[in-house]
CSV table of C-alpha atoms in Angstrom, one decimal:
chain,number,residue,atom,x,y,z
B,1,MET,CA,115.0,107.0,98.7
B,2,ALA,CA,114.0,104.6,101.3
B,3,PRO,CA,116.3,104.6,104.7
B,4,ARG,CA,119.1,101.8,104.8
B,5,GLU,CA,117.1,98.6,106.5
B,6,GLU,CA,118.4,98.2,109.9
B,7,VAL,CA,116.1,95.0,111.0
B,8,ALA,CA,115.5,92.0,109.9
B,9,TYR,CA,113.2,89.4,110.8
B,10,VAL,CA,113.8,85.6,110.4
B,11,THR,CA,111.5,82.8,110.5
B,12,CYS,CA,113.1,79.7,112.7
B,13,THR,CA,111.8,76.0,113.2
B,14,TYR,CA,113.0,73.3,115.5
B,15,ARG,CA,110.7,70.9,113.9
B,16,SER,CA,112.7,67.7,111.6
B,17,THR,CA,116.1,68.4,114.3
B,18,CYS,CA,115.2,66.4,117.4
B,19,ILE,CA,115.6,69.3,119.5
B,20,GLU,CA,111.8,69.7,121.4
B,21,GLN,CA,111.4,73.5,121.4
B,22,PRO,CA,108.9,75.8,119.7
B,23,ASP,CA,109.5,77.7,116.6
B,24,PHE,CA,110.9,81.3,116.8
B,25,LEU,CA,111.2,84.4,115.2
B,26,ALA,CA,114.6,86.2,115.1
B,27,THR,CA,115.3,89.6,115.1
B,28,VAL,CA,118.5,90.3,113.3
B,29,ASP,CA,120.5,93.4,114.0
B,30,LEU,CA,121.5,94.9,110.1
B,31,ASN,CA,123.2,98.1,111.6
B,32,PRO,CA,127.0,98.2,110.4
B,33,ARG,CA,127.3,100.8,113.2
B,34,SER,CA,126.1,98.9,116.1
B,35,SER,CA,127.8,96.4,118.5
B,36,THR,CA,125.6,93.5,118.1
B,37,TYR,CA,126.2,93.8,114.1
B,38,GLY,CA,125.1,90.7,112.0
B,39,GLN,CA,123.7,89.1,115.7
B,40,VAL,CA,120.4,87.6,116.8
B,41,ILE,CA,119.1,90.5,119.6
B,42,HIS,CA,115.9,88.8,120.0
B,43,ARG,CA,113.8,85.5,120.1
B,44,LEU,CA,110.6,85.7,120.1
B,45,PRO,CA,109.0,81.7,120.6
B,46,VAL,CA,105.5,80.8,119.7
B,47,PRO,CA,103.8,78.9,122.1
B,48,ASN,CA,103.0,75.9,120.2
B,49,LEU,CA,105.7,72.8,119.1
B,50,LYS,CA,106.2,72.0,115.1
B,51,ASP,CA,104.3,74.4,113.7
B,52,GLU,CA,107.1,74.9,111.0
B,53,LEU,CA,107.2,78.9,110.6
B,54,HIS,CA,108.3,79.1,106.9
B,55,CYS,CA,107.1,82.1,105.2
B,56,ALA,CA,106.0,85.5,106.6
B,57,GLY,CA,104.3,88.4,105.5
B,58,TRP,CA,103.4,91.8,106.0
B,59,GLY,CA,100.0,93.1,107.1
B,60,PRO,CA,98.4,96.3,105.4
B,61,ALA,CA,100.8,99.4,105.3
B,62,CYS,CA,100.1,102.8,105.4
B,63,GLY,CA,102.5,105.7,103.6
B,64,CYS,CA,104.3,105.0,100.2
B,65,PHE,CA,107.7,104.6,99.3
B,66,ASP,CA,107.3,107.2,95.9
B,67,SER,CA,106.9,109.9,98.7
B,68,GLY,CA,110.1,109.3,100.0
B,69,ALA,CA,109.0,108.0,103.4
B,70,ALA,CA,109.3,104.2,104.1
B,71,ALA,CA,105.7,102.6,104.2
B,72,ARG,CA,105.0,101.5,107.9
B,73,ARG,CA,104.2,97.7,108.7
B,74,ASN,CA,103.8,97.2,111.9
B,75,ARG,CA,101.9,93.6,111.7
B,76,LEU,CA,103.7,90.7,110.7
B,77,VAL,CA,101.8,87.5,109.7
B,78,LEU,CA,103.3,84.1,109.9
B,79,PRO,CA,101.3,81.2,108.8
B,80,SER,CA,102.9,77.3,109.5
B,81,LEU,CA,103.2,75.2,106.9
B,82,ILE,CA,102.5,72.3,108.8
B,83,SER,CA,100.2,73.2,111.8
B,84,SER,CA,98.2,75.5,109.4
B,85,ARG,CA,98.4,77.8,113.0
B,86,ILE,CA,98.2,81.5,111.9
B,87,TYR,CA,100.3,83.8,114.2
B,88,VAL,CA,100.3,88.0,114.0
B,89,VAL,CA,103.2,89.5,115.1
B,90,ASP,CA,103.3,93.4,116.4
B,91,VAL,CA,106.8,94.8,115.3
B,92,GLY,CA,105.3,98.3,115.5
B,93,SER,CA,105.3,98.8,119.3
B,94,GLN,CA,109.1,97.6,119.6
B,95,CYS,CA,110.7,96.7,116.4
B,96,ARG,CA,113.8,95.1,118.1
B,97,GLU,CA,111.3,93.3,120.5
B,98,PRO,CA,108.1,92.1,118.4
B,99,ARG,CA,105.4,90.0,120.3
B,100,ILE,CA,102.6,88.3,119.0
B,101,CYS,CA,99.3,90.0,119.5
B,102,LYS,CA,96.6,87.3,117.5
B,103,MET,CA,96.5,83.6,117.1
B,104,ILE,CA,94.4,81.8,114.9
B,105,GLU,CA,94.2,77.8,115.6
B,106,PRO,CA,93.9,75.5,113.2
B,107,VAL,CA,90.5,74.3,113.7
B,108,ASP,CA,89.2,77.2,113.2
B,109,VAL,CA,91.0,77.3,109.6
B,110,PHE,CA,90.1,73.5,108.8
B,111,TRP,CA,86.4,74.0,109.4
B,112,LYS,CA,86.0,77.4,107.9
B,113,CYS,CA,87.8,76.8,105.1
B,114,ASN,CA,88.8,73.2,104.7
B,115,LYS,CA,92.1,74.7,103.8
B,116,GLY,CA,95.6,73.9,105.7
B,117,TYR,CA,99.3,73.5,104.9
B,118,LEU,CA,99.8,77.8,104.6
B,119,ALA,CA,102.6,79.2,102.9
B,120,VAL,CA,103.1,82.6,101.0
B,121,THR,CA,101.1,85.9,102.6
B,122,HIS,CA,100.4,89.3,100.9
B,123,ALA,CA,98.2,92.2,101.5
B,124,LEU,CA,95.9,92.9,99.3
B,125,PRO,CA,94.9,96.4,97.7
B,126,ASN,CA,91.9,96.5,99.9
B,127,GLY,CA,94.0,96.0,102.9
B,128,ASP,CA,92.6,92.6,103.5
B,129,ILE,CA,95.2,89.1,103.9
B,130,LEU,CA,95.8,86.8,101.6
B,131,ILE,CA,97.7,83.1,102.5
B,132,ALA,CA,98.1,80.6,100.0
B,133,ASN,CA,97.6,77.4,100.6
B,134,MET,CA,98.9,73.8,99.4
B,135,GLY,CA,96.4,71.4,100.7
B,136,ASP,CA,93.0,70.6,102.4
B,137,ALA,CA,92.9,70.2,106.2
B,138,ALA,CA,93.6,66.6,105.2
B,139,GLY,CA,96.8,66.7,103.4
B,140,TYR,CA,95.5,66.2,100.1
B,141,GLY,CA,96.6,68.7,97.4
B,142,ARG,CA,94.0,71.6,96.8
B,143,GLY,CA,94.9,75.0,96.1
B,144,GLY,CA,93.7,78.6,96.7
B,145,PHE,CA,93.7,81.1,99.7
B,146,VAL,CA,92.3,81.8,102.9
B,147,VAL,CA,91.6,85.5,103.6
B,148,LEU,CA,92.1,87.7,106.9
B,149,ASP,CA,90.7,90.7,107.9
B,150,GLY,CA,93.0,93.6,107.3
B,151,ASP,CA,91.7,95.6,110.4
B,152,THR,CA,91.0,92.5,113.0
B,153,PHE,CA,93.1,89.9,111.3
B,154,GLU,CA,90.0,87.6,112.1
B,155,LEU,CA,89.7,84.5,109.6
B,156,LYS,CA,87.3,85.7,106.8
B,157,GLY,CA,87.3,82.3,104.9
B,158,ASN,CA,88.3,81.4,101.7
B,159,TRP,CA,89.4,84.1,99.2
B,160,GLU,CA,87.8,82.4,95.9
B,161,GLY,CA,84.3,81.3,97.3
B,162,ASP,CA,82.8,78.2,95.1
B,163,CYS,CA,85.2,78.8,92.3
B,164,GLU,CA,87.2,76.0,91.1
B,165,ALA,CA,90.3,75.6,93.3
B,166,PRO,CA,93.6,74.4,91.2
B,167,PRO,CA,94.9,70.9,92.5
B,168,SER,CA,97.6,72.6,94.2
B,169,GLY,CA,99.1,76.1,95.7
B,170,TYR,CA,102.1,77.8,97.4
B,171,ASP,CA,103.2,81.3,96.3
B,172,PHE,CA,101.7,84.3,94.3
B,173,CYS,CA,101.8,88.1,93.3
B,174,PHE,CA,99.4,90.7,91.4
B,175,GLN,CA,98.7,93.6,89.7
B,176,PRO,CA,96.0,95.3,90.5
B,177,ARG,CA,95.9,97.9,87.3
B,178,HIS,CA,95.7,94.8,85.5
B,179,ASN,CA,93.2,93.0,87.5
B,180,VAL,CA,95.4,90.1,87.6
B,181,LEU,CA,96.6,87.6,90.4
B,182,LEU,CA,98.9,84.7,89.6
B,183,SER,CA,99.4,81.7,91.2
B,184,SER,CA,102.2,79.0,91.6
B,185,ALA,CA,102.0,75.1,92.5
B,186,GLY,CA,103.3,73.2,95.3
B,187,PRO,CA,103.7,69.3,96.1
B,188,VAL,CA,100.6,67.9,97.7
B,189,PRO,CA,101.7,67.9,101.4
B,190,ARG,CA,100.2,64.7,102.2
B,191,VAL,CA,103.1,62.9,100.3
B,192,ALA,CA,105.6,65.5,99.4
B,193,LEU,CA,106.6,67.2,103.0
B,194,ARG,CA,107.0,63.7,104.6
B,195,ARG,CA,110.4,63.5,102.4
B,196,PHE,CA,111.9,64.3,99.1
B,197,CYS,CA,111.1,61.2,96.9
B,198,PRO,CA,112.2,60.8,93.4
B,199,ASP,CA,109.8,58.2,93.1
B,200,ASP,CA,106.8,60.4,93.6
B,201,PHE,CA,108.0,61.8,90.0
B,202,LYS,CA,105.3,60.9,87.4
B,203,LYS,CA,102.6,60.4,90.0
B,204,GLY,CA,100.9,64.0,90.1
B,205,ILE,CA,102.7,64.7,93.3
B,206,PHE,CA,104.7,67.5,92.3
B,207,GLY,CA,102.6,70.8,90.8
B,208,ARG,CA,103.0,71.7,87.5
B,209,ARG,CA,100.7,74.8,86.5
B,210,LEU,CA,100.7,78.6,86.8
B,211,ASN,CA,97.3,79.8,87.6
B,212,VAL,CA,95.8,82.9,86.4
B,213,TRP,CA,93.2,84.5,88.2
B,214,ASN,CA,90.9,87.7,87.8
B,215,LEU,CA,91.7,89.5,90.9
B,216,SER,CA,88.1,91.4,91.2
B,217,CYS,CA,86.1,88.6,90.7
B,218,ARG,CA,88.0,86.0,92.3
B,219,ARG,CA,88.1,83.6,89.5
B,220,LEU,CA,90.6,81.4,88.3
B,221,THR,CA,90.7,82.4,84.3
B,222,GLN,CA,93.3,81.0,82.4
B,223,CYS,CA,96.0,77.7,83.4
B,224,PHE,CA,99.8,77.3,82.2
B,225,ASP,CA,100.8,73.8,82.2
B,226,LEU,CA,104.9,74.1,82.5
B,227,GLY,CA,105.6,70.3,82.3
B,228,GLU,CA,105.3,67.3,84.4
B,229,ASP,CA,106.9,67.6,88.0
B,230,SER,CA,108.1,71.2,87.3
B,231,LEU,CA,107.2,72.4,90.5
B,232,PRO,CA,106.7,75.5,89.6
B,233,LEU,CA,107.0,77.1,93.4
B,234,SER,CA,108.5,81.2,93.3
B,235,VAL,CA,106.1,83.6,91.0
B,236,ARG,CA,107.2,87.4,90.9
B,237,SER,CA,106.0,90.1,88.6
B,238,LEU,CA,107.8,93.5,87.8
B,239,HIS,CA,107.4,96.0,90.8
B,240,SER,CA,105.6,98.7,88.1
B,241,PRO,CA,102.4,98.9,88.6
B,242,ASP,CA,102.3,99.3,85.2
B,243,ALA,CA,104.0,96.1,84.1
B,244,ALA,CA,102.1,93.2,82.7
B,245,GLU,CA,105.1,90.7,82.9
B,246,GLY,CA,106.8,88.6,85.8
B,247,TYR,CA,108.9,85.2,86.0
B,248,VAL,CA,108.2,81.8,87.4
B,249,GLY,CA,110.9,79.8,89.1
B,250,CYS,CA,110.4,75.9,88.6
B,251,ALA,CA,112.1,74.4,91.4
B,252,LEU,CA,112.6,70.7,90.0
B,253,SER,CA,112.8,71.1,86.3
B,254,GLY,CA,115.0,74.2,86.9
B,255,ALA,CA,113.6,76.3,84.1
B,256,ILE,CA,112.7,79.9,84.3
B,257,PHE,CA,109.4,81.4,82.7
B,258,ARG,CA,109.0,84.6,81.6
B,259,PHE,CA,104.9,85.5,81.2
B,260,TYR,CA,104.2,84.4,78.6
B,261,ARG,CA,107.2,82.8,77.0
B,262,ALA,CA,110.4,80.4,78.4
B,263,CYS,CA,113.3,82.2,78.9
B,264,GLU,CA,116.1,80.2,80.4
B,265,ALA,CA,116.7,76.9,81.6
B,266,THR,CA,118.6,72.8,89.6
B,267,PHE,CA,116.4,73.1,92.2
B,268,ILE,CA,115.3,77.0,92.0
B,269,ALA,CA,114.3,77.5,95.6
B,270,ASP,CA,113.8,81.3,95.3
B,271,LEU,CA,113.6,84.1,93.2
B,272,ILE,CA,113.3,87.9,93.5
B,273,ILE,CA,113.3,91.3,91.2
B,274,SER,CA,115.0,94.3,92.3
B,275,PRO,CA,112.6,97.0,93.4
B,276,ASP,CA,113.8,99.3,90.1
B,277,ASP,CA,113.0,96.0,87.9
B,278,ARG,CA,116.5,95.9,86.6
B,279,PHE,CA,117.7,92.5,87.7
B,280,LEU,CA,116.2,88.8,88.4
B,281,PHE,CA,118.0,87.2,91.0
B,282,VAL,CA,117.7,83.2,91.5
B,283,CYS,CA,119.2,80.8,94.2
B,284,ASN,CA,120.1,77.0,93.4
B,285,TRP,CA,119.2,75.0,96.3
B,286,LEU,CA,120.6,71.9,95.2
B,287,HIS,CA,123.6,73.1,92.7
B,288,GLY,CA,124.5,76.2,95.2
B,289,ASP,CA,124.6,79.4,93.3
B,290,ILE,CA,123.0,82.5,93.1
B,291,ARG,CA,122.3,84.2,89.8
B,292,GLN,CA,121.8,87.6,89.2
B,293,TYR,CA,120.3,88.5,85.5
B,294,GLU,CA,120.0,91.7,83.9
B,295,LEU,CA,116.5,92.2,82.6
B,296,ARG,CA,115.5,94.0,79.4
B,297,ARG,CA,111.8,94.6,78.3
B,298,GLY,CA,110.5,91.7,75.8
B,299,CYS,CA,114.4,90.4,75.6
B,300,LYS,CA,116.4,87.0,77.3
B,301,PRO,CA,117.4,87.9,80.6
B,302,ARG,CA,121.3,88.6,80.7
B,303,LEU,CA,123.8,86.8,83.6
B,304,VAL,CA,125.6,89.3,84.9
B,305,GLY,CA,126.3,88.1,88.5
B,306,GLN,CA,126.7,84.8,90.3
B,307,VAL,CA,128.0,83.2,93.7
B,308,ARG,CA,127.8,79.9,95.4
B,309,GLU,CA,128.0,79.0,98.6
B,310,GLY,CA,131.0,77.2,97.8
B,311,ARG,CA,134.6,78.5,96.5
B,312,ALA,CA,136.4,77.4,93.6
B,313,PRO,CA,139.3,74.7,93.0
B,314,ALA,CA,142.6,76.5,91.7
B,315,GLY,CA,142.3,77.3,88.1
B,316,GLY,CA,138.5,76.4,88.4
B,317,ALA,CA,135.7,78.5,87.4
B,318,GLY,CA,133.7,77.3,90.3
B,319,VAL,CA,130.3,78.6,90.1
B,320,ARG,CA,128.5,76.5,92.5
B,321,GLY,CA,128.7,74.6,96.1
B,322,GLY,CA,125.6,73.0,97.4
B,323,SER,CA,125.3,69.5,96.9
B,324,ILE,CA,128.3,69.4,94.6
B,325,LEU,CA,130.9,70.5,97.1
B,326,ARG,CA,134.3,68.5,97.2
B,327,GLY,CA,133.8,65.7,99.1
B,328,GLY,CA,130.1,66.0,99.2
B,329,PRO,CA,127.4,63.8,98.3
B,330,VAL,CA,127.5,63.9,94.4
B,331,THR,CA,129.9,63.4,92.1
B,332,VAL,CA,130.0,65.6,89.3
B,333,CYS,CA,131.0,63.6,86.1
B,334,ARG,CA,130.5,66.9,83.4
B,335,ASP,CA,129.9,70.4,83.9
B,336,GLU,CA,130.7,73.2,81.4
B,337,GLU,CA,130.8,75.9,83.9
B,338,LEU,CA,133.2,73.3,86.5
B,339,LYS,CA,136.9,72.5,85.9
B,340,GLY,CA,136.5,70.7,89.5
B,341,GLN,CA,134.5,70.5,92.2
B,342,PRO,CA,134.4,73.9,94.7
B,343,GLU,CA,135.7,73.9,98.0
B,344,PRO,CA,133.4,74.8,100.9
B,345,LEU,CA,132.3,78.3,101.8
B,346,VAL,CA,133.8,79.7,104.9
B,347,VAL,CA,132.4,82.9,106.4
B,348,LYS,CA,133.8,84.4,109.8
B,349,CYS,CA,135.3,80.7,110.5
B,350,LYS,CA,132.0,79.2,109.9
B,351,ARG,CA,131.7,76.6,107.0
B,352,VAL,CA,128.6,76.9,105.5
B,353,CYS,CA,126.8,73.9,104.7
B,354,GLY,CA,123.6,73.1,102.2
B,355,GLY,CA,122.8,75.7,99.5
B,356,PRO,CA,120.8,78.9,99.1
B,357,ALA,CA,117.0,78.3,100.0
B,358,ALA,CA,115.5,81.9,100.2
B,359,LEU,CA,116.4,85.6,99.4
B,360,GLN,CA,115.5,88.8,100.6
B,361,LEU,CA,117.1,92.1,98.7
B,362,SER,CA,117.2,95.4,100.4
B,363,LEU,CA,115.1,98.5,98.7
B,364,ASP,CA,118.4,100.1,97.4
B,365,GLY,CA,118.9,96.8,95.7
B,366,LYS,CA,122.4,96.6,97.0
B,367,ARG,CA,122.4,94.0,99.8
B,368,LEU,CA,120.9,90.5,99.2
B,369,TYR,CA,120.5,88.6,102.1
B,370,VAL,CA,120.1,84.7,101.9
B,371,THR,CA,119.4,81.7,104.2
B,372,ASN,CA,120.3,78.1,103.4
B,373,SER,CA,117.1,75.9,105.3
B,374,PHE,CA,114.2,74.9,102.7
B,375,TYR,CA,112.4,72.9,104.5
B,376,SER,CA,112.7,70.5,107.3
B,377,ALA,CA,112.2,67.1,106.3
B,378,TRP,CA,113.9,67.6,103.0
B,379,ASP,CA,116.9,69.2,104.7
B,380,ARG,CA,116.8,66.4,107.0
B,381,GLN,CA,117.2,64.1,103.7
B,382,LEU,CA,119.4,66.3,101.6
B,383,TYR,CA,121.8,68.3,103.9
B,384,PRO,CA,121.6,66.8,107.3
B,385,SER,CA,125.0,68.7,108.4
B,386,VAL,CA,122.5,71.5,108.3
B,387,LEU,CA,120.2,70.3,110.8
B,388,ARG,CA,123.5,69.5,113.2
B,389,GLU,CA,125.1,72.6,112.6
B,390,GLY,CA,121.8,74.7,112.3
B,391,SER,CA,121.3,77.1,109.4
B,392,VAL,CA,122.9,80.7,108.7
B,393,MET,CA,122.0,84.1,107.3
B,394,LEU,CA,124.7,85.3,104.6
B,395,GLN,CA,124.5,88.9,102.7
B,396,ILE,CA,125.8,89.1,99.4
B,397,ASP,CA,126.9,92.4,97.9
B,398,VAL,CA,125.2,93.5,94.7
B,399,ASP,CA,126.8,95.6,92.0
B,400,THR,CA,123.5,97.5,90.7
B,401,ASP,CA,125.6,99.4,87.7
B,402,LYS,CA,127.1,97.0,85.7
B,403,GLY,CA,125.9,93.9,87.5
B,404,GLY,CA,128.4,91.5,90.0
B,405,LEU,CA,127.9,89.4,93.5
B,406,CYS,CA,130.3,89.3,95.9
B,407,VAL,CA,129.9,87.3,99.5
B,408,ASN,CA,130.5,90.0,102.3
B,409,GLU,CA,133.0,88.5,104.8
B,410,ASN,CA,132.1,90.5,107.6
B,411,PHE,CA,128.5,89.4,107.9
B,412,LEU,CA,127.1,86.0,109.1
B,413,VAL,CA,124.4,85.0,111.4
B,414,ASP,CA,124.9,81.8,112.5
B,415,PHE,CA,121.7,80.1,114.1
B,416,GLY,CA,123.7,77.0,115.1
B,417,LYS,CA,124.6,78.7,118.4
B,418,GLU,CA,121.2,79.4,119.6
B,419,PRO,CA,120.9,79.0,123.2
B,420,LEU,CA,118.1,76.3,123.1
B,421,GLY,CA,120.5,74.5,120.0
B,422,PRO,CA,121.1,74.6,116.3
B,423,CYS,CA,117.8,76.0,114.2
B,424,LEU,CA,116.5,76.0,110.9
B,425,ALA,CA,116.3,79.6,109.4
B,426,HIS,CA,114.1,80.6,106.5
B,427,ASP,CA,112.4,83.7,105.4
B,428,ILE,CA,113.5,87.2,105.6
B,429,ARG,CA,111.7,90.4,106.2
B,430,LEU,CA,113.2,93.7,106.4
B,431,LEU,CA,112.0,96.4,109.2
B,432,GLY,CA,110.6,99.2,106.6
B,433,GLY,CA,109.8,97.2,103.5
B,434,ASP,CA,111.9,94.9,101.2
B,435,ALA,CA,111.9,93.6,97.4
B,436,LYS,CA,109.2,90.8,98.2
B,437,SER,CA,106.8,93.2,99.9
B,438,VAL,CA,104.0,94.0,97.4
B,439,PRO,CA,103.8,97.9,96.0
B,440,LEU,CA,101.3,100.3,97.2
B,441,PRO,CA,99.0,100.4,94.1
């Protein structure tokens, strides 16, 4: 019942691009009736260099989708992956021209929490803001969370207190009615965030645990070992507040696990569940495809839709792009889904480089938005053309009846044409709410 989204906020960075400019939050027009549809209509630069804006999260919300009115989310929290600086952005006063209303310096995070390398953000049921961290102030692996006051956005300290901290962290989700929070595992930032190196396998650099917390006691209660170098990054619970299940995507092993058992077995960069809990969407950054699975309680998810950032060759079943495009750095020797390596995807005369890295879904489940920058240092190593040409934001149209995905040929936001030079766009948030917003309890 929520209205169609009209504005998106996209985190963009210049780090690793050799362009000495600050990161910024791009405002993108999503109204098809607008003369600026599919364009960046505002840029909010941050006042510092090389922050690496990566994830974005909404502050506390008021209102309820169930009542037919969209929840009002007036603050967007932008934690910096590299600098550990935190920006709070006011999107309520002027949604098309947001402004920074508060900034927390890294030294405060380091001294008060001994945390750093901040990632995913969500608002807790009590209104406070929880931010997952990947390491300590020195960049060694240490998971856990820092918490901000939901009213003042002041830094309160560590959420888990003196509890044992997991060896790494990145993403999390929670279900208040079941008093549970689940967190994923990231890489050790001191090593892995310099560059992606297969030589780091079997050295404990890449996380392997799914962590289960008691939400009210803030205590780690259980851990699942998902395999050496599995790197379980994205974790999502179903949107229904009564549901006690969800999915975690392992970036390096390519496996998707359903709590509590494996469901599907390749770098899975992101996954998202539709607001009605009917579909799971997964993006494979290296192979360049996006997959749609139908979810049924207690059953193995069924593949019902698939697109790729690449076009199939004549007669081919091509479902992938990314690093295995024709003429790319990888030669496919054997693939049951391909008869030949796919041609590059071209939208609005723009060749799309790289692979899908971050997803966002509209509240009605009909429009899936995707960007193709994962992390600047790894982009530079694996997809250098994305740094040269800038990343893009695409729209995938979703068949919500029978399943199916189709690239919208009329929508492309080209971040290669930014006034200060090509930049890297990652996380997407939709004004009024989106499928990654934690449901109100």
